[in-house]
């Protein structure tokens, strides 16, 4: 509670305002209903929508579904379509002299960023255990050096030596621990083969670990021990003999053919917009991203909390306000595409020439609002709000809204997660902030099903979701009052 050092008249004003507001608030609350929320979440997280991956049919169906809801509510509905470049690893193999093709992630794993989009011919030279004296003894120029790794350091050390030479690449054969191939594959495969999306002409949208990228001017490959013979023309124990007798230079160089394709194609995706005009053109943007991670082999990522819950909240708020002709502010309900690809949909929206930052009063964004994180197991009806520490006028509104609604409490503690990579800076809200628009980000935080195929609709707490959306609805209602002052 605030300290009441107001004069009695001001106090009376606040009291009347609160009373008036609590009546409006109750009407609003009644319209936000867990049955509707459940219906929205169930639909968006259903198998038919295939995890709503950017560029997929499931995502297109999700956009269509959201647009359909906006139209049903009488909002001015449109799609903000835009194209993205989809980039992914294409055909990738190493072919031996005898014509046997080792496929990526089957017999060999490709790591690196020096692509061969067309098949090239290279030579593989044997480098023993990759020790400095061994590497010095062989002709490295333009060749791929195959070494036996005898402990976890071998490959790393050979790599850092070879990157200073004219060698073309490094093949590591984990003779010490053949199972390392499978362990490595399980660790890397999903990340490596993941399709990336970025805006044409926007290299920043294509997030890559920069330090790693500049280091890795050599491709490295991990080869299954079992196929060494097929590649080198002799089994590994014979090769070991050459090492033992200091004669690795006698091992014949073998020719190979390699293809390592970086494929690209253009895909179209869309933000979905529903506009509810107010008396002023000044707009409050209520947003949530609707895309998610798609499918992984036989399974799909339902993304029920991430972010069917936020979209459901946005749709339910649209429903609660739809039909109101007296709104001071225009409300723009906005479902963002391609958030999972690096906040691309919101970035596109705020960079479009039609976007006028001076006409946007603020943004309220919801992402993952239906679960309980580890910090709140005993006080589960909370909602984190981030960004209010930067915008005191919004913070006052939040305090007021929180005091008017007992059920849910607003937790500001994530505001303190600072630094360059603060949570706030990794949200769609932040793209508004960068254009000078105040923005609030609402979330219930992380949980063990985050970005897993287990983020399913049956784990959603609809009672909490309803309560949280009501709380956000009160914030929205109070924001509407501000202009009257
Ligand atoms: Zn996500």
Tab-separated table of C-alpha atoms and ligand atoms in Angstrom:
chain	number	residue	atom	x	y	z
A	1	UNK	CA	0.000	0.000	0.000
A	2	UNK	CA	1.017	3.556	-0.654
A	3	UNK	CA	1.504	5.957	2.224
A	4	UNK	CA	-1.559	8.166	2.482
A	5	UNK	CA	0.019	11.541	2.975
A	6	UNK	CA	-2.418	13.069	0.478
A	7	UNK	CA	-4.772	15.848	1.466
A	8	UNK	CA	-8.277	14.550	2.267
A	9	UNK	CA	-9.696	15.858	-1.012
A	10	UNK	CA	-7.121	14.111	-3.100
A	11	UNK	CA	-7.690	11.012	-1.064
A	12	UNK	CA	-11.417	11.260	-1.760
A	13	UNK	CA	-10.674	11.649	-5.445
A	14	UNK	CA	-8.569	8.510	-5.426
A	15	UNK	CA	-11.240	6.698	-3.529
A	16	UNK	CA	-13.964	7.651	-6.027
A	17	UNK	CA	-11.718	6.908	-8.933
A	18	UNK	CA	-10.945	3.506	-7.503
A	19	UNK	CA	-14.605	2.782	-6.931
A	20	UNK	CA	-15.531	3.812	-10.455
A	21	UNK	CA	-12.655	1.855	-11.804
A	22	UNK	CA	-13.390	-1.252	-9.825
A	23	UNK	CA	-16.852	-1.350	-11.382
A	24	UNK	CA	-15.390	-1.060	-14.870
A	25	UNK	CA	-12.726	-3.513	-13.858
A	26	UNK	CA	-15.289	-6.067	-12.768
A	27	UNK	CA	-17.160	-5.766	-16.059
A	28	UNK	CA	-13.905	-6.196	-17.883
A	29	UNK	CA	-12.895	-9.131	-15.696
A	30	UNK	CA	-16.126	-10.940	-16.410
A	31	UNK	CA	-15.387	-10.845	-20.097
A	32	UNK	CA	-12.027	-12.530	-19.621
A	33	UNK	CA	-12.892	-16.130	-19.307
A	34	UNK	CA	-10.813	-19.261	-18.817
A	35	UNK	CA	-13.047	-21.324	-21.106
A	36	UNK	CA	-12.252	-19.007	-24.024
A	37	UNK	CA	-8.582	-18.989	-23.090
A	38	UNK	CA	-8.527	-22.759	-23.046
A	39	UNK	CA	-10.154	-22.921	-26.450
A	40	UNK	CA	-7.565	-20.582	-27.968
A	41	UNK	CA	-4.621	-22.391	-26.384
A	42	UNK	CA	-5.929	-25.830	-27.364
A	43	UNK	CA	-6.382	-24.768	-30.967
A	44	UNK	CA	-2.993	-23.071	-31.308
A	45	UNK	CA	-1.144	-25.915	-29.572
A	46	UNK	CA	-2.967	-28.639	-31.507
A	47	UNK	CA	-1.124	-31.143	-33.749
A	48	UNK	CA	-2.855	-29.669	-36.803
A	49	UNK	CA	-0.820	-26.478	-36.397
A	50	UNK	CA	2.436	-28.495	-36.221
A	51	UNK	CA	4.196	-26.235	-33.734
A	52	UNK	CA	3.683	-23.072	-35.846
A	53	UNK	CA	7.161	-23.006	-37.294
A	54	UNK	CA	8.070	-20.014	-39.478
A	55	UNK	CA	7.542	-20.924	-43.123
A	56	UNK	CA	5.323	-23.935	-42.337
A	57	UNK	CA	1.739	-24.696	-43.246
A	58	UNK	CA	0.923	-24.947	-39.534
A	59	UNK	CA	2.078	-21.388	-38.996
A	60	UNK	CA	-0.018	-20.197	-41.930
A	61	UNK	CA	-3.069	-21.919	-40.435
A	62	UNK	CA	-2.360	-20.296	-37.074
A	63	UNK	CA	-2.249	-16.844	-38.699
A	64	UNK	CA	-5.508	-17.589	-40.460
A	65	UNK	CA	-7.104	-18.682	-37.194
A	66	UNK	CA	-6.033	-15.516	-35.365
A	67	UNK	CA	-7.251	-13.331	-38.249
A	68	UNK	CA	-10.569	-15.175	-38.145
A	69	UNK	CA	-10.948	-14.326	-34.433
A	70	UNK	CA	-10.153	-10.659	-35.070
A	71	UNK	CA	-12.773	-10.533	-37.832
A	72	UNK	CA	-15.363	-12.256	-35.647
A	73	UNK	CA	-14.755	-9.548	-33.016
A	74	UNK	CA	-15.319	-6.832	-35.606
A	75	UNK	CA	-11.718	-5.596	-35.654
A	76	UNK	CA	-10.167	-4.138	-38.796
A	77	UNK	CA	-8.067	-7.145	-39.696
A	78	UNK	CA	-5.063	-7.472	-41.971
A	79	UNK	CA	-1.933	-9.505	-42.431
A	80	UNK	CA	1.438	-7.795	-42.452
A	81	UNK	CA	3.183	-10.080	-44.909
A	82	UNK	CA	6.918	-10.072	-45.345
A	83	UNK	CA	9.576	-12.359	-46.738
A	84	UNK	CA	12.453	-13.944	-44.972
A	85	UNK	CA	15.443	-15.848	-46.154
A	86	UNK	CA	15.419	-19.388	-44.833
A	87	UNK	CA	18.930	-20.720	-44.555
A	88	UNK	CA	19.860	-24.305	-43.771
A	89	UNK	CA	22.401	-27.030	-44.384
A	90	UNK	CA	21.682	-28.655	-47.729
A	91	UNK	CA	23.266	-31.700	-49.340
A	92	UNK	CA	26.366	-32.584	-47.357
A	93	UNK	CA	28.680	-35.597	-47.774
A	94	UNK	CA	32.202	-36.831	-48.149
A	95	UNK	CA	32.736	-39.367	-50.929
A	96	UNK	CA	35.703	-41.759	-50.837
A	97	UNK	CA	37.910	-42.704	-53.777
A	98	UNK	CA	35.955	-45.968	-54.090
A	99	UNK	CA	32.707	-44.038	-54.429
A	100	UNK	CA	31.309	-44.661	-50.940
A	101	UNK	CA	29.378	-41.639	-49.673
A	102	UNK	CA	29.646	-40.782	-45.979
A	103	UNK	CA	26.599	-38.777	-45.088
A	104	UNK	CA	26.522	-35.936	-42.634
A	105	UNK	CA	25.563	-37.150	-39.142
A	106	UNK	CA	25.701	-40.770	-40.237
A	107	UNK	CA	29.357	-41.667	-40.848
A	108	UNK	CA	30.800	-38.173	-40.571
A	109	UNK	CA	29.847	-34.871	-38.970
A	110	UNK	CA	30.588	-31.581	-40.648
A	111	UNK	CA	31.443	-28.624	-38.442
A	112	UNK	CA	32.389	-25.236	-39.764
A	113	UNK	CA	31.265	-22.511	-42.078
A	114	UNK	CA	33.429	-22.906	-45.169
A	115	UNK	CA	30.785	-24.235	-47.494
A	116	UNK	CA	31.262	-26.091	-50.746
A	117	UNK	CA	27.977	-25.483	-52.493
A	118	UNK	CA	29.292	-27.418	-55.479
A	119	UNK	CA	31.113	-30.712	-55.076
A	120	UNK	CA	34.880	-30.211	-54.777
A	121	UNK	CA	37.834	-32.592	-54.967
A	122	UNK	CA	40.214	-32.579	-52.037
A	123	UNK	CA	42.937	-34.757	-50.581
A	124	UNK	CA	43.091	-36.329	-47.163
A	125	UNK	CA	46.507	-36.691	-45.564
A	126	UNK	CA	47.228	-38.742	-42.457
A	127	UNK	CA	48.453	-36.660	-39.498
A	128	UNK	CA	48.952	-39.324	-36.819
A	129	UNK	CA	47.928	-38.066	-33.406
A	130	UNK	CA	48.130	-34.461	-34.591
A	131	UNK	CA	51.236	-33.706	-32.538
A	132	UNK	CA	53.262	-30.667	-33.650
A	133	UNK	CA	56.168	-32.762	-34.928
A	134	UNK	CA	53.780	-34.991	-36.888
A	135	UNK	CA	51.975	-32.077	-38.496
A	136	UNK	CA	55.298	-30.451	-39.345
A	137	UNK	CA	56.415	-33.573	-41.189
A	138	UNK	CA	53.587	-33.617	-43.731
A	139	UNK	CA	52.564	-31.429	-46.641
A	140	UNK	CA	49.430	-29.668	-45.375
A	141	UNK	CA	48.727	-27.207	-48.113
A	142	UNK	CA	45.143	-27.365	-49.306
A	143	UNK	CA	44.700	-30.773	-47.697
A	144	UNK	CA	42.388	-32.147	-45.097
A	145	UNK	CA	44.345	-33.667	-42.226
A	146	UNK	CA	43.014	-36.825	-40.619
A	147	UNK	CA	44.157	-37.456	-37.054
A	148	UNK	CA	43.445	-40.012	-34.356
A	149	UNK	CA	42.283	-38.446	-31.146
A	150	UNK	CA	43.546	-40.244	-28.046
A	151	UNK	CA	42.017	-37.922	-25.487
A	152	UNK	CA	39.667	-34.965	-25.505
A	153	UNK	CA	42.497	-32.457	-26.036
A	154	UNK	CA	43.981	-33.988	-29.204
A	155	UNK	CA	41.476	-32.500	-31.621
A	156	UNK	CA	41.452	-29.076	-30.005
A	157	UNK	CA	45.236	-28.798	-30.026
A	158	UNK	CA	45.571	-30.008	-33.613
A	159	UNK	CA	42.875	-27.573	-34.620
A	160	UNK	CA	44.644	-24.589	-33.131
A	161	UNK	CA	47.912	-25.638	-34.796
A	162	UNK	CA	46.320	-26.256	-38.169
A	163	UNK	CA	44.396	-23.020	-38.263
A	164	UNK	CA	47.732	-21.243	-38.526
A	165	UNK	CA	48.729	-23.330	-41.558
A	166	UNK	CA	47.440	-23.667	-45.107
A	167	UNK	CA	45.558	-26.866	-44.280
A	168	UNK	CA	42.024	-27.064	-45.676
A	169	UNK	CA	40.388	-28.910	-42.814
A	170	UNK	CA	40.683	-31.416	-39.995
A	171	UNK	CA	39.132	-34.858	-39.644
A	172	UNK	CA	39.144	-36.194	-36.104
A	173	UNK	CA	38.727	-39.925	-35.520
A	174	UNK	CA	37.943	-40.635	-31.862
A	175	UNK	CA	39.883	-43.913	-31.603
A	176	UNK	CA	40.053	-43.524	-27.821
A	177	UNK	CA	36.288	-43.527	-27.477
A	178	UNK	CA	34.306	-44.555	-30.586
A	179	UNK	CA	31.027	-43.711	-28.788
A	180	UNK	CA	32.064	-40.076	-28.858
A	181	UNK	CA	30.669	-39.848	-32.366
A	182	UNK	CA	27.143	-40.556	-31.142
A	183	UNK	CA	27.497	-38.350	-28.078
A	184	UNK	CA	28.700	-35.493	-30.250
A	185	UNK	CA	25.936	-36.090	-32.768
A	186	UNK	CA	23.238	-35.974	-30.073
A	187	UNK	CA	24.680	-32.760	-28.742
A	188	UNK	CA	25.121	-30.959	-32.057
A	189	UNK	CA	22.686	-32.301	-34.611
A	190	UNK	CA	19.568	-30.375	-33.736
A	191	UNK	CA	21.389	-27.080	-33.382
A	192	UNK	CA	23.428	-27.502	-36.542
A	193	UNK	CA	20.618	-28.647	-38.781
A	194	UNK	CA	18.156	-26.076	-37.539
A	195	UNK	CA	16.810	-23.813	-40.223
A	196	UNK	CA	17.524	-20.129	-39.623
A	197	UNK	CA	15.474	-17.250	-40.865
A	198	UNK	CA	16.580	-13.726	-41.381
A	199	UNK	CA	15.423	-10.606	-43.084
A	200	UNK	CA	17.106	-9.984	-46.393
A	201	UNK	CA	19.629	-7.158	-45.925
A	202	UNK	CA	19.623	-7.515	-42.168
A	203	UNK	CA	22.685	-9.457	-41.091
A	204	UNK	CA	21.917	-8.632	-37.467
A	205	UNK	CA	18.782	-10.720	-37.533
A	206	UNK	CA	20.883	-13.776	-38.265
A	207	UNK	CA	22.336	-14.335	-34.853
A	208	UNK	CA	25.576	-16.273	-34.844
A	209	UNK	CA	28.209	-16.519	-32.165
A	210	UNK	CA	30.627	-14.011	-33.642
A	211	UNK	CA	33.727	-15.018	-31.722
A	212	UNK	CA	33.277	-18.637	-32.761
A	213	UNK	CA	32.672	-17.648	-36.350
A	214	UNK	CA	35.881	-15.662	-36.786
A	215	UNK	CA	37.910	-18.410	-35.100
A	216	UNK	CA	36.564	-21.171	-37.264
A	217	UNK	CA	38.250	-20.674	-40.550
A	218	UNK	CA	38.887	-24.394	-40.795
A	219	UNK	CA	36.176	-26.939	-41.226
A	220	UNK	CA	36.487	-29.846	-38.862
A	221	UNK	CA	34.885	-33.225	-39.261
A	222	UNK	CA	34.340	-36.083	-36.857
A	223	UNK	CA	34.581	-39.498	-38.495
A	224	UNK	CA	33.294	-42.790	-37.163
A	225	UNK	CA	36.148	-45.110	-36.274
A	226	UNK	CA	34.373	-47.933	-38.118
A	227	UNK	CA	34.738	-46.259	-41.520
A	228	UNK	CA	38.419	-45.290	-41.348
A	229	UNK	CA	39.372	-48.236	-43.530
A	230	UNK	CA	36.912	-47.276	-46.223
A	231	UNK	CA	38.361	-43.790	-46.351
A	232	UNK	CA	42.085	-44.425	-45.929
A	233	UNK	CA	42.286	-47.820	-47.630
A	234	UNK	CA	43.642	-49.512	-44.481
A	235	UNK	CA	42.326	-50.260	-40.999
A	236	UNK	CA	43.195	-48.115	-38.035
A	237	UNK	CA	45.563	-50.641	-36.433
A	238	UNK	CA	47.677	-50.554	-39.580
A	239	UNK	CA	47.671	-46.749	-39.429
A	240	UNK	CA	48.716	-46.980	-35.779
A	241	UNK	CA	51.784	-48.940	-36.933
A	242	UNK	CA	52.817	-46.034	-39.127
A	243	UNK	CA	52.560	-43.741	-36.125
A	244	UNK	CA	54.562	-46.066	-33.894
A	245	UNK	CA	57.358	-46.337	-36.448
A	246	UNK	CA	57.398	-42.586	-37.182
A	247	UNK	CA	56.446	-43.185	-40.804
A	248	UNK	CA	53.158	-41.365	-41.198
A	249	UNK	CA	54.521	-39.667	-44.313
A	250	UNK	CA	54.455	-43.094	-45.975
A	251	UNK	CA	50.663	-43.315	-45.707
A	252	UNK	CA	49.289	-42.555	-49.160
A	253	UNK	CA	47.239	-39.396	-49.547
A	254	UNK	CA	43.661	-40.230	-50.605
A	255	UNK	CA	41.412	-38.205	-52.904
A	256	UNK	CA	37.869	-37.394	-51.757
A	257	UNK	CA	34.920	-35.455	-53.069
A	258	UNK	CA	33.073	-33.156	-50.734
A	259	UNK	CA	29.835	-31.265	-50.854
A	260	UNK	CA	28.829	-29.017	-47.969
A	261	UNK	CA	25.871	-27.015	-49.058
A	262	UNK	CA	24.407	-23.913	-47.493
A	263	UNK	CA	20.948	-23.777	-48.999
A	264	UNK	CA	18.703	-20.731	-49.024
A	265	UNK	CA	15.185	-20.036	-50.052
A	266	UNK	CA	12.703	-17.250	-49.632
A	267	UNK	CA	9.657	-17.789	-47.426
A	268	UNK	CA	6.737	-15.552	-46.659
A	269	UNK	CA	5.320	-15.061	-43.206
A	270	UNK	CA	3.017	-12.506	-41.597
A	271	UNK	CA	2.170	-10.621	-38.459
A	272	UNK	CA	-1.584	-10.560	-37.843
A	273	UNK	CA	-3.146	-7.205	-37.027
A	274	UNK	CA	-6.549	-6.398	-35.534
A	275	UNK	CA	-7.376	-2.723	-35.117
A	276	UNK	CA	-9.971	-1.274	-32.779
A	277	UNK	CA	-10.205	2.475	-33.456
A	278	UNK	CA	-10.421	4.856	-30.528
A	279	UNK	CA	-11.120	8.575	-30.444
A	280	UNK	CA	-7.455	9.299	-30.941
A	281	UNK	CA	-5.107	7.905	-33.535
A	282	UNK	CA	-2.664	7.414	-30.746
A	283	UNK	CA	-2.317	3.703	-30.258
A	284	UNK	CA	-1.692	1.151	-27.569
A	285	UNK	CA	-0.222	-2.012	-29.098
A	286	UNK	CA	-1.222	-5.240	-27.347
A	287	UNK	CA	0.979	-8.026	-28.676
A	288	UNK	CA	2.061	-11.657	-28.412
A	289	UNK	CA	4.097	-13.820	-30.774
A	290	UNK	CA	2.284	-16.793	-32.282
A	291	UNK	CA	5.104	-18.704	-33.966
A	292	UNK	CA	6.992	-21.530	-32.308
A	293	UNK	CA	9.551	-24.253	-33.038
A	294	UNK	CA	7.675	-26.618	-35.354
A	295	UNK	CA	8.489	-30.296	-35.542
A	296	UNK	CA	11.323	-32.553	-34.506
A	297	UNK	CA	11.172	-35.813	-36.381
A	298	UNK	CA	7.989	-37.567	-35.209
A	299	UNK	CA	7.206	-35.034	-32.489
A	300	UNK	CA	6.051	-31.470	-32.649
A	301	UNK	CA	6.552	-28.584	-30.250
A	302	UNK	CA	3.093	-27.548	-29.099
A	303	UNK	CA	4.316	-24.287	-27.556
A	304	UNK	CA	1.224	-24.116	-25.361
A	305	UNK	CA	2.792	-21.739	-22.875
A	306	UNK	CA	5.261	-20.372	-25.490
A	307	UNK	CA	3.273	-18.632	-26.730
A	308	UNK	CA	-0.247	-19.915	-27.323
A	309	UNK	CA	-0.915	-18.573	-23.809
A	310	UNK	CA	0.092	-15.027	-24.735
A	311	UNK	CA	-1.896	-15.106	-27.967
A	312	UNK	CA	-4.916	-16.415	-26.073
A	313	UNK	CA	-4.512	-13.535	-23.625
A	314	UNK	CA	-4.262	-11.042	-26.468
A	315	UNK	CA	-7.370	-12.449	-28.167
A	316	UNK	CA	-9.302	-12.416	-24.917
A	317	UNK	CA	-8.336	-8.786	-24.313
A	318	UNK	CA	-9.438	-7.997	-27.873
A	319	UNK	CA	-12.765	-9.609	-27.087
A	320	UNK	CA	-13.097	-7.708	-23.802
A	321	UNK	CA	-12.563	-4.344	-25.514
A	322	UNK	CA	-14.226	-5.088	-28.882
A	323	UNK	CA	-17.394	-3.147	-29.492
A	324	UNK	CA	-16.342	-0.236	-27.258
A	325	UNK	CA	-16.864	2.966	-29.172
A	326	UNK	CA	-15.705	5.245	-26.369
A	327	UNK	CA	-12.058	4.258	-26.198
A	328	UNK	CA	-9.727	7.237	-25.941
A	329	UNK	CA	-6.847	5.300	-27.509
A	330	UNK	CA	-6.870	3.160	-30.579
A	331	UNK	CA	-6.029	-0.427	-29.709
A	332	UNK	CA	-3.855	-2.423	-32.057
A	333	UNK	CA	-3.857	-6.144	-31.358
A	334	UNK	CA	-0.831	-7.709	-32.918
A	335	UNK	CA	0.273	-11.332	-33.246
A	336	UNK	CA	3.951	-11.423	-34.153
A	337	UNK	CA	5.549	-13.931	-36.497
A	338	UNK	CA	9.111	-15.266	-36.315
A	339	UNK	CA	9.857	-14.282	-32.733
A	340	UNK	CA	11.708	-17.538	-32.215
A	341	UNK	CA	13.984	-16.611	-35.136
A	342	UNK	CA	15.301	-13.530	-33.362
A	343	UNK	CA	12.322	-11.192	-32.794
A	344	UNK	CA	11.966	-10.820	-36.554
A	345	UNK	CA	8.220	-10.057	-36.790
A	346	UNK	CA	8.323	-7.217	-34.278
A	347	UNK	CA	11.513	-5.889	-35.831
A	348	UNK	CA	9.806	-5.844	-39.208
A	349	UNK	CA	6.763	-4.086	-37.743
A	350	UNK	CA	8.634	-1.220	-36.102
A	351	UNK	CA	10.935	-0.726	-39.097
A	352	UNK	CA	8.152	-0.511	-41.646
A	353	UNK	CA	7.619	3.013	-43.069
A	354	UNK	CA	3.968	2.904	-41.923
A	355	UNK	CA	5.055	2.599	-38.307
A	356	UNK	CA	4.984	5.995	-36.634
A	357	UNK	CA	6.605	5.723	-33.221
A	358	UNK	CA	5.196	9.106	-32.169
A	359	UNK	CA	1.679	7.692	-32.615
A	360	UNK	CA	2.276	4.717	-30.359
A	361	UNK	CA	1.555	5.458	-26.739
A	362	UNK	CA	2.911	2.158	-25.466
A	363	UNK	CA	3.225	-1.558	-26.057
A	364	UNK	CA	2.017	-4.353	-23.777
A	365	UNK	CA	3.537	-7.663	-24.796
A	366	UNK	CA	2.749	-11.099	-23.404
A	367	UNK	CA	5.016	-14.116	-23.773
A	368	UNK	CA	4.558	-17.300	-21.723
A	369	UNK	CA	1.967	-16.301	-19.136
A	370	UNK	CA	0.346	-19.537	-18.017
A	371	UNK	CA	2.810	-21.478	-15.895
A	372	UNK	CA	4.508	-21.163	-12.514
A	373	UNK	CA	8.266	-20.795	-12.230
A	374	UNK	CA	10.505	-22.181	-9.472
A	375	UNK	CA	10.487	-18.874	-7.570
A	376	UNK	CA	6.713	-18.853	-7.093
A	377	UNK	CA	5.736	-22.355	-6.052
A	378	UNK	CA	4.102	-21.057	-2.894
A	379	UNK	CA	2.713	-17.807	-4.300
A	380	UNK	CA	1.674	-18.834	-7.755
A	381	UNK	CA	-0.696	-16.108	-8.781
A	382	UNK	CA	1.839	-13.583	-9.983
A	383	UNK	CA	2.832	-12.038	-13.254
A	384	UNK	CA	6.268	-10.610	-13.950
A	385	UNK	CA	6.332	-7.230	-15.564
A	386	UNK	CA	9.543	-6.001	-17.174
A	387	UNK	CA	10.279	-2.527	-18.464
A	388	UNK	CA	8.348	-0.452	-15.961
A	389	UNK	CA	11.593	0.587	-14.261
A	390	UNK	CA	12.401	2.573	-17.403
A	391	UNK	CA	9.000	4.217	-17.693
A	392	UNK	CA	7.813	5.705	-14.390
A	393	UNK	CA	4.436	6.811	-15.813
A	394	UNK	CA	3.700	3.180	-16.688
A	395	UNK	CA	4.978	1.980	-13.349
A	396	UNK	CA	2.416	4.176	-11.562
A	397	UNK	CA	-0.335	2.635	-13.663
A	398	UNK	CA	0.868	-0.848	-12.783
A	399	UNK	CA	0.912	-0.071	-9.064
A	400	UNK	CA	-2.616	1.237	-9.316
A	401	UNK	CA	-3.848	-1.748	-11.315
A	402	UNK	CA	-2.199	-4.136	-8.888
A	403	UNK	CA	-3.822	-2.446	-5.894
A	404	UNK	CA	-7.240	-2.675	-7.554
A	405	UNK	CA	-7.028	-6.387	-8.220
A	406	UNK	CA	-6.166	-8.587	-5.275
A	407	UNK	CA	-6.133	-11.933	-7.016
A	408	UNK	CA	-2.898	-11.567	-9.003
A	409	UNK	CA	0.201	-9.643	-7.974
A	410	UNK	CA	2.716	-7.999	-10.236
A	411	UNK	CA	6.324	-9.011	-9.691
A	412	UNK	CA	8.984	-6.516	-10.783
A	413	UNK	CA	12.007	-8.527	-9.724
A	414	UNK	CA	13.025	-9.480	-13.276
A	415	UNK	CA	13.574	-5.795	-14.024
A	416	UNK	CA	16.768	-6.161	-12.104
A	417	UNK	CA	18.202	-8.727	-14.461
A	418	UNK	CA	20.401	-6.132	-16.125
A	419	UNK	CA	23.326	-6.118	-18.446
A	420	UNK	CA	23.637	-6.216	-22.179
A	421	UNK	CA	21.704	-9.443	-22.536
A	422	UNK	CA	18.940	-8.686	-20.088
A	423	UNK	CA	15.781	-10.716	-20.491
A	424	UNK	CA	13.917	-7.550	-21.456
A	425	UNK	CA	16.262	-6.929	-24.384
A	426	UNK	CA	15.435	-10.391	-25.736
A	427	UNK	CA	11.716	-9.693	-26.116
A	428	UNK	CA	9.515	-8.241	-28.830
A	429	UNK	CA	8.876	-5.313	-26.463
A	430	UNK	CA	12.448	-4.234	-26.865
A	431	UNK	CA	12.023	-3.469	-30.555
A	432	UNK	CA	9.449	-0.849	-29.530
A	433	UNK	CA	11.773	0.561	-26.899
A	434	UNK	CA	14.461	0.992	-29.517
A	435	UNK	CA	12.075	3.247	-31.416
A	436	UNK	CA	11.421	5.278	-28.284
A	437	UNK	CA	8.080	3.640	-27.445
A	438	UNK	CA	7.496	2.684	-23.794
A	439	UNK	CA	6.872	-1.032	-23.545
A	440	UNK	CA	5.903	-3.516	-20.876
A	441	UNK	CA	6.686	-7.198	-21.092
A	442	UNK	CA	4.539	-9.685	-19.183
A	443	UNK	CA	5.580	-13.264	-18.477
A	444	UNK	CA	5.251	-15.935	-15.834
A	445	UNK	CA	8.851	-16.970	-16.515
A	446	UNK	CA	10.681	-20.172	-17.322
A	447	UNK	CA	9.811	-23.762	-16.486
A	448	UNK	CA	11.257	-27.198	-17.304
A	449	UNK	CA	9.075	-27.626	-20.427
A	450	UNK	CA	10.412	-24.439	-22.011
A	451	UNK	CA	11.300	-25.093	-25.675
A	452	UNK	CA	10.567	-28.794	-25.284
A	453	UNK	CA	7.994	-31.018	-26.929
A	454	UNK	CA	6.405	-31.268	-23.475
A	455	UNK	CA	5.128	-27.662	-23.462
A	456	UNK	CA	1.605	-29.021	-23.858
A	457	UNK	CA	-1.873	-27.567	-23.371
A	458	UNK	CA	-2.736	-29.904	-20.483
A	459	UNK	CA	0.010	-28.302	-18.374
A	460	UNK	CA	-1.504	-24.838	-18.634
A	461	UNK	CA	-3.022	-23.447	-15.481
A	462	UNK	CA	-6.143	-21.793	-16.911
A	463	UNK	CA	-7.229	-20.335	-13.584
A	464	UNK	CA	-3.937	-18.477	-13.329
A	465	UNK	CA	-3.975	-17.546	-16.993
A	466	UNK	CA	-7.423	-16.023	-16.577
A	467	UNK	CA	-6.397	-14.091	-13.516
A	468	UNK	CA	-3.224	-12.771	-15.116
A	469	UNK	CA	-5.025	-11.654	-18.265
A	470	UNK	CA	-7.547	-9.874	-16.051
A	471	UNK	CA	-4.697	-8.090	-14.328
A	472	UNK	CA	-3.195	-7.042	-17.659
A	473	UNK	CA	-6.678	-6.026	-18.788
A	474	UNK	CA	-6.891	-3.663	-15.809
A	475	UNK	CA	-3.564	-2.156	-16.777
A	476	UNK	CA	-4.944	-1.604	-20.267
A	477	UNK	CA	-8.125	-0.063	-18.901
A	478	UNK	CA	-6.133	2.300	-16.681
A	479	UNK	CA	-3.888	3.289	-19.571
A	480	UNK	CA	-7.025	4.308	-21.434
A	481	UNK	CA	-7.851	6.683	-18.563
A	482	UNK	CA	-4.531	8.493	-18.742
A	483	UNK	CA	-5.385	10.598	-21.753
A	484	UNK	CA	-8.322	12.181	-19.979
A	485	UNK	CA	-5.951	13.975	-17.627
B	1	LIG	ZN1	10.118	-19.367	-27.311
